[in-house]
Amino acid sequence: MNAIFKRKSIRKFLDKEIEDEKIGRLLKAGMQAPSAMNTQPWEFIVVKDKKSIEIIENMSKYSKPAKTSNCCIITLFNEKYFAYANYRWFNQDMSACTENILLQAVEEDLGAVWLGTYPDMDRVNYLKEHFNIPENVYPFSVIVLGYPKEDYAGTDRFDESRIHYESY
């Protein structure tokens, strides 16, 4: 639970490259996520080129944390992996995948922030256009990564008043 309680959205990073081994472990963590019917609908684009990161920075007014990042991961869901035509569980699958990457970032002494992408179709189409993403593949989230500019510790968010037993 250490990573869970330490995790925090980090938006400012040092100008320091992330080692390929760490990126590999982040992707492994993402692929270890649970998925409905073991569908595993995920794919990833690892973005390290500064011009490509600038494209992510300009995706929306909320994607400015990418400016100081040296690496972003675009999580994608690919419809070809769906178990059946009306598969509805990709949001849960991809959220678990994204959260696994965020938690592994803490284990790697990295900072990260989740940029919401899907279901905002303006953002989805922007990324599809700029990163040559095929028709049946959709960007779900962008994870902005880097070595944090400042030390951080998570905040205890436990609130007993939100817990109900047996019924509301």
CSV table of N, CA and C in Angstrom, one decimal:
chain,number,residue,atom,x,y,z
A,1,MET,N,0.8,-1.2,0.0
A,1,MET,CA,0.0,0.0,0.0
A,1,MET,C,0.9,1.3,0.0
A,2,ASN,N,2.2,1.1,0.1
A,2,ASN,CA,3.0,2.3,0.1
A,2,ASN,C,2.8,3.1,-1.1
A,3,ALA,N,2.9,2.5,-2.3
A,3,ALA,CA,2.7,3.2,-3.6
A,3,ALA,C,1.4,3.9,-3.7
A,4,ILE,N,0.3,3.2,-3.2
A,4,ILE,CA,-1.0,3.8,-3.2
A,4,ILE,C,-1.1,5.1,-2.4
A,5,PHE,N,-0.5,5.1,-1.2
A,5,PHE,CA,-0.6,6.2,-0.4
A,5,PHE,C,0.4,7.3,-0.8
A,6,LYS,N,1.5,7.0,-1.5
A,6,LYS,CA,2.4,8.0,-1.9
A,6,LYS,C,2.1,8.6,-3.2
A,7,ARG,N,1.3,7.9,-4.1
A,7,ARG,CA,1.0,8.4,-5.4
A,7,ARG,C,0.3,9.8,-5.3
A,8,LYS,N,0.7,10.6,-6.2
A,8,LYS,CA,0.1,12.0,-6.3
A,8,LYS,C,0.3,12.4,-7.7
A,9,SER,N,-0.5,13.3,-8.2
A,9,SER,CA,-0.4,13.8,-9.6
A,9,SER,C,0.8,14.8,-9.6
A,10,ILE,N,1.8,14.5,-10.4
A,10,ILE,CA,3.0,15.4,-10.5
A,10,ILE,C,3.0,16.1,-11.8
A,11,ARG,N,3.2,17.4,-11.8
A,11,ARG,CA,3.0,18.2,-13.1
A,11,ARG,C,4.3,18.9,-13.5
A,12,LYS,N,5.4,18.8,-12.7
A,12,LYS,CA,6.6,19.5,-13.0
A,12,LYS,C,7.8,18.5,-12.9
A,13,PHE,N,8.6,18.4,-13.9
A,13,PHE,CA,9.7,17.4,-13.9
A,13,PHE,C,11.0,18.0,-14.2
A,14,LEU,N,12.0,17.2,-13.7
A,14,LEU,CA,13.4,17.6,-14.0
A,14,LEU,C,13.7,17.3,-15.4
A,15,ASP,N,14.7,17.9,-16.0
A,15,ASP,CA,15.2,17.6,-17.4
A,15,ASP,C,16.1,16.4,-17.3
A,16,LYS,N,15.6,15.2,-17.1
A,16,LYS,CA,16.3,14.0,-16.9
A,16,LYS,C,15.6,12.9,-17.6
A,17,GLU,N,16.3,12.2,-18.5
A,17,GLU,CA,15.7,11.1,-19.3
A,17,GLU,C,15.3,9.9,-18.3
A,18,ILE,N,14.3,9.3,-18.7
A,18,ILE,CA,13.8,8.1,-18.0
A,18,ILE,C,14.5,6.9,-18.7
A,19,GLU,N,15.0,6.0,-17.9
A,19,GLU,CA,15.7,4.8,-18.4
A,19,GLU,C,14.7,3.9,-19.1
A,20,ASP,N,15.2,3.3,-20.2
A,20,ASP,CA,14.3,2.4,-20.9
A,20,ASP,C,13.8,1.2,-20.1
A,21,GLU,N,14.6,0.8,-19.1
A,21,GLU,CA,14.2,-0.4,-18.2
A,21,GLU,C,13.0,0.0,-17.4
A,22,LYS,N,13.0,1.3,-16.9
A,22,LYS,CA,11.9,1.8,-16.1
A,22,LYS,C,10.6,1.9,-17.0
A,23,ILE,N,10.8,2.3,-18.2
A,23,ILE,CA,9.6,2.4,-19.1
A,23,ILE,C,9.1,1.0,-19.4
A,24,GLY,N,10.0,0.1,-19.6
A,24,GLY,CA,9.5,-1.3,-19.8
A,24,GLY,C,8.7,-1.8,-18.6
A,25,ARG,N,9.2,-1.5,-17.4
A,25,ARG,CA,8.5,-2.0,-16.2
A,25,ARG,C,7.1,-1.3,-16.1
A,26,LEU,N,7.0,0.0,-16.5
A,26,LEU,CA,5.7,0.7,-16.5
A,26,LEU,C,4.7,0.0,-17.4
A,27,LEU,N,5.2,-0.4,-18.6
A,27,LEU,CA,4.3,-1.0,-19.6
A,27,LEU,C,3.9,-2.4,-19.1
A,28,LYS,N,4.9,-3.1,-18.5
A,28,LYS,CA,4.5,-4.5,-17.9
A,28,LYS,C,3.5,-4.3,-16.8
A,29,ALA,N,3.6,-3.3,-16.0
A,29,ALA,CA,2.6,-3.1,-15.0
A,29,ALA,C,1.2,-2.8,-15.6
A,30,GLY,N,1.2,-2.0,-16.6
A,30,GLY,CA,-0.1,-1.7,-17.3
A,30,GLY,C,-0.7,-3.0,-17.9
A,31,MET,N,0.1,-3.8,-18.5
A,31,MET,CA,-0.4,-5.1,-19.0
A,31,MET,C,-0.8,-6.1,-18.0
A,32,GLN,N,-0.4,-5.9,-16.8
A,32,GLN,CA,-0.8,-6.8,-15.7
A,32,GLN,C,-2.2,-6.5,-15.1
A,33,ALA,N,-2.8,-5.5,-15.6
A,33,ALA,CA,-4.1,-5.0,-15.1
A,33,ALA,C,-5.2,-6.1,-15.4
A,34,PRO,N,-6.2,-6.2,-14.5
A,34,PRO,CA,-7.3,-7.1,-14.8
A,34,PRO,C,-8.1,-6.5,-15.9
A,35,SER,N,-8.8,-7.4,-16.7
A,35,SER,CA,-9.7,-6.9,-17.7
A,35,SER,C,-10.9,-7.9,-17.8
A,36,ALA,N,-12.0,-7.4,-18.1
A,36,ALA,CA,-13.2,-8.3,-18.2
A,36,ALA,C,-13.0,-9.4,-19.3
A,37,MET,N,-13.3,-10.6,-18.9
A,37,MET,CA,-13.1,-11.8,-19.8
A,37,MET,C,-11.7,-11.9,-20.3
A,38,ASN,N,-10.7,-11.3,-19.6
A,38,ASN,CA,-9.3,-11.3,-19.9
A,38,ASN,C,-9.1,-10.8,-21.3
A,39,THR,N,-9.9,-9.8,-21.7
A,39,THR,CA,-9.8,-9.2,-23.1
A,39,THR,C,-8.5,-8.5,-23.3
A,40,GLN,N,-7.9,-7.9,-22.3
A,40,GLN,CA,-6.7,-7.1,-22.5
A,40,GLN,C,-6.7,-6.3,-23.7
A,41,PRO,N,-7.5,-5.2,-23.8
A,41,PRO,CA,-7.7,-4.5,-25.0
A,41,PRO,C,-6.6,-3.4,-25.3
A,42,TRP,N,-5.5,-3.4,-24.4
A,42,TRP,CA,-4.6,-2.3,-24.5
A,42,TRP,C,-3.4,-2.4,-25.5
A,43,GLU,N,-3.0,-1.3,-25.9
A,43,GLU,CA,-1.8,-1.1,-26.7
A,43,GLU,C,-1.2,0.3,-26.2
A,44,PHE,N,0.0,0.6,-26.6
A,44,PHE,CA,0.6,1.8,-26.0
A,44,PHE,C,1.5,2.5,-27.1
A,45,ILE,N,1.6,3.8,-27.0
A,45,ILE,CA,2.5,4.5,-27.8
A,45,ILE,C,3.4,5.2,-26.7
A,46,VAL,N,4.7,4.9,-26.8
A,46,VAL,CA,5.7,5.6,-25.9
A,46,VAL,C,6.2,6.8,-26.7
A,47,VAL,N,6.1,8.0,-26.1
A,47,VAL,CA,6.5,9.2,-26.8
A,47,VAL,C,7.6,9.9,-26.0
A,48,LYS,N,8.8,10.0,-26.7
A,48,LYS,CA,10.0,10.6,-26.1
A,48,LYS,C,10.5,11.8,-26.9
A,49,ASP,N,10.1,11.9,-28.1
A,49,ASP,CA,10.6,13.0,-29.0
A,49,ASP,C,10.0,14.3,-28.5
A,50,LYS,N,10.8,15.3,-28.4
A,50,LYS,CA,10.3,16.6,-27.8
A,50,LYS,C,9.2,17.2,-28.7
A,51,LYS,N,9.3,17.1,-30.0
A,51,LYS,CA,8.3,17.7,-30.9
A,51,LYS,C,6.9,16.9,-30.7
A,52,SER,N,7.0,15.6,-30.5
A,52,SER,CA,5.8,14.8,-30.2
A,52,SER,C,5.2,15.1,-28.9
A,53,ILE,N,6.1,15.3,-27.9
A,53,ILE,CA,5.6,15.7,-26.6
A,53,ILE,C,4.9,17.1,-26.6
A,54,GLU,N,5.4,17.9,-27.5
A,54,GLU,CA,4.8,19.3,-27.6
A,54,GLU,C,3.4,19.1,-28.2
A,55,ILE,N,3.2,18.1,-29.1
A,55,ILE,CA,1.9,17.9,-29.6
A,55,ILE,C,0.9,17.5,-28.5
A,56,ILE,N,1.4,16.7,-27.6
A,56,ILE,CA,0.6,16.3,-26.4
A,56,ILE,C,0.3,17.5,-25.6
A,57,GLU,N,1.3,18.3,-25.3
A,57,GLU,CA,1.1,19.5,-24.5
A,57,GLU,C,0.0,20.4,-25.1
A,58,ASN,N,-0.1,20.4,-26.4
A,58,ASN,CA,-1.1,21.3,-27.0
A,58,ASN,C,-2.5,20.6,-27.3
A,59,MET,N,-2.7,19.4,-26.7
A,59,MET,CA,-3.9,18.7,-26.9
A,59,MET,C,-5.1,19.4,-26.3
A,60,SER,N,-4.9,20.0,-25.1
A,60,SER,CA,-5.9,20.8,-24.4
A,60,SER,C,-5.3,21.7,-23.4
A,61,LYS,N,-6.1,22.6,-22.8
A,61,LYS,CA,-5.5,23.5,-21.8
A,61,LYS,C,-5.1,22.8,-20.6
A,62,TYR,N,-5.5,21.5,-20.4
A,62,TYR,CA,-5.1,20.7,-19.2
A,62,TYR,C,-3.9,19.8,-19.4
A,63,SER,N,-3.3,19.9,-20.6
A,63,SER,CA,-2.2,19.0,-20.9
A,63,SER,C,-0.9,19.7,-20.8
A,64,LYS,N,-0.8,20.8,-20.2
A,64,LYS,CA,0.4,21.6,-20.1
A,64,LYS,C,1.5,20.9,-19.3
A,65,PRO,N,1.2,20.0,-18.4
A,65,PRO,CA,2.3,19.3,-17.7
A,65,PRO,C,3.3,18.6,-18.6
A,66,ALA,N,2.8,18.2,-19.8
A,66,ALA,CA,3.7,17.5,-20.7
A,66,ALA,C,4.9,18.4,-21.1
A,67,LYS,N,4.8,19.7,-20.9
A,67,LYS,CA,5.9,20.6,-21.3
A,67,LYS,C,7.3,20.3,-20.7
A,68,THR,N,7.3,19.9,-19.5
A,68,THR,CA,8.6,19.6,-18.8
A,68,THR,C,8.9,18.1,-18.8
A,69,SER,N,8.1,17.3,-19.4
A,69,SER,CA,8.2,15.8,-19.4
A,69,SER,C,9.2,15.4,-20.5
A,70,ASN,N,9.9,14.3,-20.2
A,70,ASN,CA,10.7,13.6,-21.2
A,70,ASN,C,10.1,12.4,-21.8
A,71,CYS,N,9.0,12.0,-21.3
A,71,CYS,CA,8.3,10.8,-21.8
A,71,CYS,C,6.8,10.8,-21.4
A,72,CYS,N,6.0,10.4,-22.4
A,72,CYS,CA,4.6,10.2,-22.2
A,72,CYS,C,4.2,8.9,-22.7
A,73,ILE,N,3.2,8.3,-22.1
A,73,ILE,CA,2.7,7.0,-22.6
A,73,ILE,C,1.2,7.3,-23.0
A,74,ILE,N,0.9,7.0,-24.2
A,74,ILE,CA,-0.5,7.1,-24.7
A,74,ILE,C,-1.1,5.7,-24.5
A,75,THR,N,-2.1,5.5,-23.7
A,75,THR,CA,-2.7,4.2,-23.6
A,75,THR,C,-3.8,4.2,-24.6
A,76,LEU,N,-3.9,3.0,-25.3
A,76,LEU,CA,-4.9,2.8,-26.4
A,76,LEU,C,-5.7,1.6,-26.1
A,77,PHE,N,-7.0,1.6,-26.6
A,77,PHE,CA,-7.7,0.4,-26.6
A,77,PHE,C,-8.0,0.0,-28.1
A,78,ASN,N,-7.8,-1.2,-28.4
A,78,ASN,CA,-8.0,-1.7,-29.8
A,78,ASN,C,-9.2,-2.6,-29.8
A,79,GLU,N,-10.2,-2.2,-30.6
A,79,GLU,CA,-11.4,-3.0,-30.7
A,79,GLU,C,-11.2,-4.4,-31.2
A,80,LYS,N,-10.1,-4.7,-31.9
A,80,LYS,CA,-9.9,-6.1,-32.4
A,80,LYS,C,-9.8,-7.1,-31.2
A,81,TYR,N,-9.4,-6.6,-30.0
A,81,TYR,CA,-9.3,-7.4,-28.8
A,81,TYR,C,-10.6,-7.6,-28.1
A,82,PHE,N,-11.6,-6.9,-28.5
A,82,PHE,CA,-12.9,-7.0,-27.7
A,82,PHE,C,-13.5,-8.4,-27.9
A,83,ALA,N,-14.0,-8.9,-26.8
A,83,ALA,CA,-14.5,-10.3,-26.7
A,83,ALA,C,-15.8,-10.5,-27.6
A,84,TYR,N,-16.6,-9.4,-27.8
A,84,TYR,CA,-17.7,-9.5,-28.6
A,84,TYR,C,-18.1,-8.1,-29.1
A,85,ALA,N,-19.0,-7.9,-30.0
A,85,ALA,CA,-19.2,-6.7,-30.7
A,85,ALA,C,-19.6,-5.5,-29.8
A,86,ASN,N,-20.5,-5.8,-28.8
A,86,ASN,CA,-21.0,-4.8,-27.9
A,86,ASN,C,-20.2,-4.7,-26.6
A,87,TYR,N,-18.9,-5.0,-26.7
A,87,TYR,CA,-18.1,-5.0,-25.5
A,87,TYR,C,-18.1,-3.7,-24.8
A,88,ARG,N,-18.5,-3.6,-23.5
A,88,ARG,CA,-18.7,-2.4,-22.8
A,88,ARG,C,-17.8,-2.1,-21.7
A,89,TRP,N,-16.8,-3.0,-21.4
A,89,TRP,CA,-16.0,-2.9,-20.2
A,89,TRP,C,-14.6,-2.3,-20.4
A,90,PHE,N,-14.4,-1.8,-21.6
A,90,PHE,CA,-13.0,-1.2,-21.9
A,90,PHE,C,-12.7,-0.1,-21.0
A,91,ASN,N,-13.7,0.7,-20.5
A,91,ASN,CA,-13.4,1.8,-19.6
A,91,ASN,C,-12.8,1.3,-18.3
A,92,GLN,N,-13.3,0.3,-17.8
A,92,GLN,CA,-12.8,-0.3,-16.5
A,92,GLN,C,-11.4,-0.9,-16.8
A,93,ASP,N,-11.3,-1.6,-17.9
A,93,ASP,CA,-10.0,-2.3,-18.3
A,93,ASP,C,-8.9,-1.2,-18.4
A,94,MET,N,-9.2,-0.2,-19.1
A,94,MET,CA,-8.2,0.8,-19.4
A,94,MET,C,-7.9,1.7,-18.2
A,95,SER,N,-8.9,1.9,-17.3
A,95,SER,CA,-8.6,2.6,-16.1
A,95,SER,C,-7.7,1.8,-15.2
A,96,ALA,N,-7.9,0.5,-15.1
A,96,ALA,CA,-7.0,-0.3,-14.3
A,96,ALA,C,-5.6,-0.3,-14.8
A,97,CYS,N,-5.5,-0.4,-16.1
A,97,CYS,CA,-4.2,-0.4,-16.8
A,97,CYS,C,-3.5,1.0,-16.5
A,98,THR,N,-4.2,2.1,-16.7
A,98,THR,CA,-3.6,3.4,-16.4
A,98,THR,C,-3.2,3.5,-15.0
A,99,GLU,N,-4.0,3.1,-14.0
A,99,GLU,CA,-3.7,3.2,-12.6
A,99,GLU,C,-2.5,2.3,-12.3
A,100,ASN,N,-2.4,1.1,-12.9
A,100,ASN,CA,-1.2,0.3,-12.6
A,100,ASN,C,0.1,1.0,-13.0
A,101,ILE,N,0.1,1.7,-14.2
A,101,ILE,CA,1.2,2.5,-14.6
A,101,ILE,C,1.6,3.6,-13.6
A,102,LEU,N,0.5,4.3,-13.2
A,102,LEU,CA,0.8,5.4,-12.2
A,102,LEU,C,1.4,4.8,-10.9
A,103,LEU,N,0.9,3.7,-10.4
A,103,LEU,CA,1.5,3.1,-9.2
A,103,LEU,C,2.9,2.6,-9.4
A,104,GLN,N,3.2,2.0,-10.6
A,104,GLN,CA,4.5,1.6,-10.9
A,104,GLN,C,5.5,2.8,-11.0
A,105,ALA,N,5.0,3.9,-11.5
A,105,ALA,CA,5.8,5.1,-11.5
A,105,ALA,C,6.3,5.5,-10.2
A,106,VAL,N,5.5,5.4,-9.1
A,106,VAL,CA,5.9,5.6,-7.8
A,106,VAL,C,7.0,4.7,-7.4
A,107,GLU,N,6.9,3.4,-7.7
A,107,GLU,CA,7.9,2.4,-7.4
A,107,GLU,C,9.2,2.7,-8.1
A,108,GLU,N,9.1,3.4,-9.2
A,108,GLU,CA,10.4,3.7,-10.0
A,108,GLU,C,10.9,5.1,-9.6
A,109,ASP,N,10.4,5.7,-8.6
A,109,ASP,CA,10.8,7.1,-8.2
A,109,ASP,C,10.5,8.1,-9.2
A,110,LEU,N,9.5,7.9,-10.0
A,110,LEU,CA,9.0,8.8,-11.0
A,110,LEU,C,7.8,9.5,-10.6
A,111,GLY,N,7.5,10.7,-11.2
A,111,GLY,CA,6.3,11.4,-11.0
A,111,GLY,C,5.4,11.1,-12.3
A,112,ALA,N,4.1,11.3,-12.1
A,112,ALA,CA,3.2,11.0,-13.3
A,112,ALA,C,1.9,11.8,-13.0
A,113,VAL,N,1.3,12.1,-14.1
A,113,VAL,CA,-0.1,12.6,-14.1
A,113,VAL,C,-0.9,12.0,-15.2
A,114,TRP,N,-2.1,11.7,-14.9
A,114,TRP,CA,-3.0,11.1,-15.9
A,114,TRP,C,-3.8,12.2,-16.6
A,115,LEU,N,-3.6,12.3,-17.9
A,115,LEU,CA,-4.4,13.3,-18.7
A,115,LEU,C,-5.6,12.5,-19.3
A,116,GLY,N,-6.8,13.0,-18.9
A,116,GLY,CA,-8.0,12.4,-19.5
A,116,GLY,C,-8.1,12.6,-21.0
A,117,THR,N,-8.4,11.6,-21.7
A,117,THR,CA,-8.5,11.6,-23.2
A,117,THR,C,-9.9,11.1,-23.6
A,118,TYR,N,-10.1,9.8,-23.5
A,118,TYR,CA,-11.4,9.2,-23.9
A,118,TYR,C,-12.4,9.5,-22.7
A,119,PRO,N,-13.6,9.9,-22.9
A,119,PRO,CA,-14.4,10.0,-24.2
A,119,PRO,C,-14.5,11.3,-24.8
A,120,ASP,N,-13.5,12.2,-24.5
A,120,ASP,CA,-13.5,13.6,-25.2
A,120,ASP,C,-13.0,13.4,-26.6
A,121,MET,N,-14.0,13.4,-27.5
A,121,MET,CA,-13.7,13.0,-28.9
A,121,MET,C,-12.8,14.1,-29.6
A,122,ASP,N,-12.8,15.3,-29.1
A,122,ASP,CA,-11.8,16.3,-29.7
A,122,ASP,C,-10.4,15.8,-29.3
A,123,ARG,N,-10.2,15.4,-28.1
A,123,ARG,CA,-8.8,14.9,-27.7
A,123,ARG,C,-8.5,13.6,-28.4
A,124,VAL,N,-9.5,12.7,-28.5
A,124,VAL,CA,-9.2,11.4,-29.1
A,124,VAL,C,-8.8,11.7,-30.6
A,125,ASN,N,-9.6,12.5,-31.3
A,125,ASN,CA,-9.3,12.7,-32.7
A,125,ASN,C,-8.0,13.5,-32.9
A,126,TYR,N,-7.7,14.4,-32.0
A,126,TYR,CA,-6.4,15.1,-32.1
A,126,TYR,C,-5.3,14.1,-32.0
A,127,LEU,N,-5.3,13.2,-31.1
A,127,LEU,CA,-4.2,12.2,-30.9
A,127,LEU,C,-4.2,11.3,-32.1
A,128,LYS,N,-5.4,10.8,-32.5
A,128,LYS,CA,-5.4,9.9,-33.7
A,128,LYS,C,-4.8,10.5,-34.9
A,129,GLU,N,-5.1,11.8,-35.1
A,129,GLU,CA,-4.5,12.5,-36.3
A,129,GLU,C,-3.0,12.6,-36.2
A,130,HIS,N,-2.5,13.1,-35.0
A,130,HIS,CA,-1.1,13.4,-34.9
A,130,HIS,C,-0.2,12.2,-34.7
A,131,PHE,N,-0.8,11.1,-34.2
A,131,PHE,CA,0.1,9.9,-34.0
A,131,PHE,C,-0.3,8.7,-34.9
A,132,ASN,N,-1.0,9.0,-36.0
A,132,ASN,CA,-1.3,8.0,-37.0
A,132,ASN,C,-1.9,6.8,-36.4
A,133,ILE,N,-2.9,7.0,-35.6
A,133,ILE,CA,-3.6,5.9,-34.9
A,133,ILE,C,-4.7,5.3,-35.8
A,134,PRO,N,-4.8,4.0,-36.0
A,134,PRO,CA,-5.8,3.4,-36.9
A,134,PRO,C,-7.2,3.6,-36.4
A,135,GLU,N,-8.1,3.4,-37.4
A,135,GLU,CA,-9.5,3.6,-37.1
A,135,GLU,C,-10.1,2.9,-35.9
A,136,ASN,N,-9.7,1.6,-35.8
A,136,ASN,CA,-10.3,0.8,-34.7
A,136,ASN,C,-9.5,0.9,-33.4
A,137,VAL,N,-8.6,1.8,-33.3
A,137,VAL,CA,-7.8,2.0,-32.1
A,137,VAL,C,-8.1,3.4,-31.6
A,138,TYR,N,-8.2,3.5,-30.2
A,138,TYR,CA,-8.6,4.8,-29.6
A,138,TYR,C,-7.7,5.1,-28.4
A,139,PRO,N,-7.2,6.4,-28.4
A,139,PRO,CA,-6.5,6.8,-27.2
A,139,PRO,C,-7.4,6.9,-26.0
A,140,PHE,N,-7.0,6.3,-24.9
A,140,PHE,CA,-7.8,6.3,-23.7
A,140,PHE,C,-7.3,7.4,-22.7
A,141,SER,N,-6.0,7.4,-22.5
A,141,SER,CA,-5.4,8.3,-21.6
A,141,SER,C,-4.0,8.7,-22.0
A,142,VAL,N,-3.4,9.7,-21.5
A,142,VAL,CA,-2.0,10.0,-21.7
A,142,VAL,C,-1.4,10.1,-20.3
A,143,ILE,N,-0.3,9.4,-20.1
A,143,ILE,CA,0.4,9.5,-18.8
A,143,ILE,C,1.6,10.2,-19.0
A,144,VAL,N,1.7,11.4,-18.4
A,144,VAL,CA,2.9,12.3,-18.5
A,144,VAL,C,3.9,11.8,-17.4
A,145,LEU,N,5.1,11.6,-17.7
A,145,LEU,CA,6.1,11.0,-16.8
A,145,LEU,C,7.3,11.9,-16.7
A,146,GLY,N,8.0,11.7,-15.6
A,146,GLY,CA,9.3,12.3,-15.4
A,146,GLY,C,9.8,12.2,-14.0
A,147,TYR,N,11.0,12.6,-13.8
A,147,TYR,CA,11.6,12.7,-12.4
A,147,TYR,C,11.0,13.9,-11.8
A,148,PRO,N,10.3,13.8,-10.6
A,148,PRO,CA,9.7,15.0,-10.1
A,148,PRO,C,10.7,16.1,-9.7
A,149,LYS,N,10.2,17.3,-9.9
A,149,LYS,CA,11.0,18.5,-9.7
A,149,LYS,C,11.2,18.7,-8.2
A,150,GLU,N,10.2,18.3,-7.4
A,150,GLU,CA,10.2,18.4,-5.9
A,150,GLU,C,9.9,17.1,-5.3
A,151,ASP,N,10.4,16.9,-4.1
A,151,ASP,CA,9.9,15.7,-3.3
A,151,ASP,C,8.4,15.8,-3.0
A,152,TYR,N,7.8,14.7,-3.0
A,152,TYR,CA,6.4,14.7,-2.7
A,152,TYR,C,6.0,13.5,-1.9
A,153,ALA,N,4.8,13.7,-1.2
A,153,ALA,CA,4.2,12.6,-0.5
A,153,ALA,C,2.7,12.7,-0.7
A,154,GLY,N,2.1,11.7,-0.8
A,154,GLY,CA,0.6,11.7,-1.0
A,154,GLY,C,-0.1,12.2,0.2
A,155,THR,N,-1.4,12.4,0.1
A,155,THR,CA,-2.2,12.9,1.2
A,155,THR,C,-3.2,11.8,1.6
A,156,ASP,N,-3.4,11.7,2.9
A,156,ASP,CA,-4.3,10.7,3.4
A,156,ASP,C,-5.7,11.2,3.1
A,157,ARG,N,-6.5,10.5,2.3
A,157,ARG,CA,-7.8,10.9,1.8
A,157,ARG,C,-8.9,10.1,2.5
A,158,PHE,N,-8.5,9.3,3.5
A,158,PHE,CA,-9.5,8.4,4.1
A,158,PHE,C,-10.6,9.3,4.8
A,159,ASP,N,-11.9,9.0,4.6
A,159,ASP,CA,-13.0,9.7,5.2
A,159,ASP,C,-14.0,8.7,5.6
A,160,GLU,N,-14.0,8.4,6.9
A,160,GLU,CA,-14.9,7.4,7.4
A,160,GLU,C,-16.4,7.7,7.1
A,161,SER,N,-16.8,9.0,7.0
A,161,SER,CA,-18.2,9.3,6.8
A,161,SER,C,-18.7,8.8,5.4
A,162,ARG,N,-17.8,8.4,4.5
A,162,ARG,CA,-18.2,7.9,3.2
A,162,ARG,C,-18.4,6.4,3.2
A,163,ILE,N,-18.3,5.8,4.3
A,163,ILE,CA,-18.4,4.3,4.4
A,163,ILE,C,-19.8,3.9,4.9
A,164,HIS,N,-20.4,3.0,4.3
A,164,HIS,CA,-21.8,2.5,4.7
A,164,HIS,C,-21.7,1.0,4.7
A,165,TYR,N,-22.4,0.5,5.7
A,165,TYR,CA,-22.4,-1.0,5.9
A,165,TYR,C,-23.8,-1.5,5.7
A,166,GLU,N,-23.9,-2.5,4.9
A,166,GLU,CA,-25.2,-3.3,4.6
A,166,GLU,C,-26.1,-2.5,3.7
A,167,SER,N,-26.3,-1.2,3.9
A,167,SER,CA,-27.1,-0.3,3.0
A,167,SER,C,-26.7,1.1,3.2
A,168,TYR,N,-27.2,2.0,2.4
A,168,TYR,CA,-26.8,3.4,2.5
A,168,TYR,C,-27.4,3.9,3.8
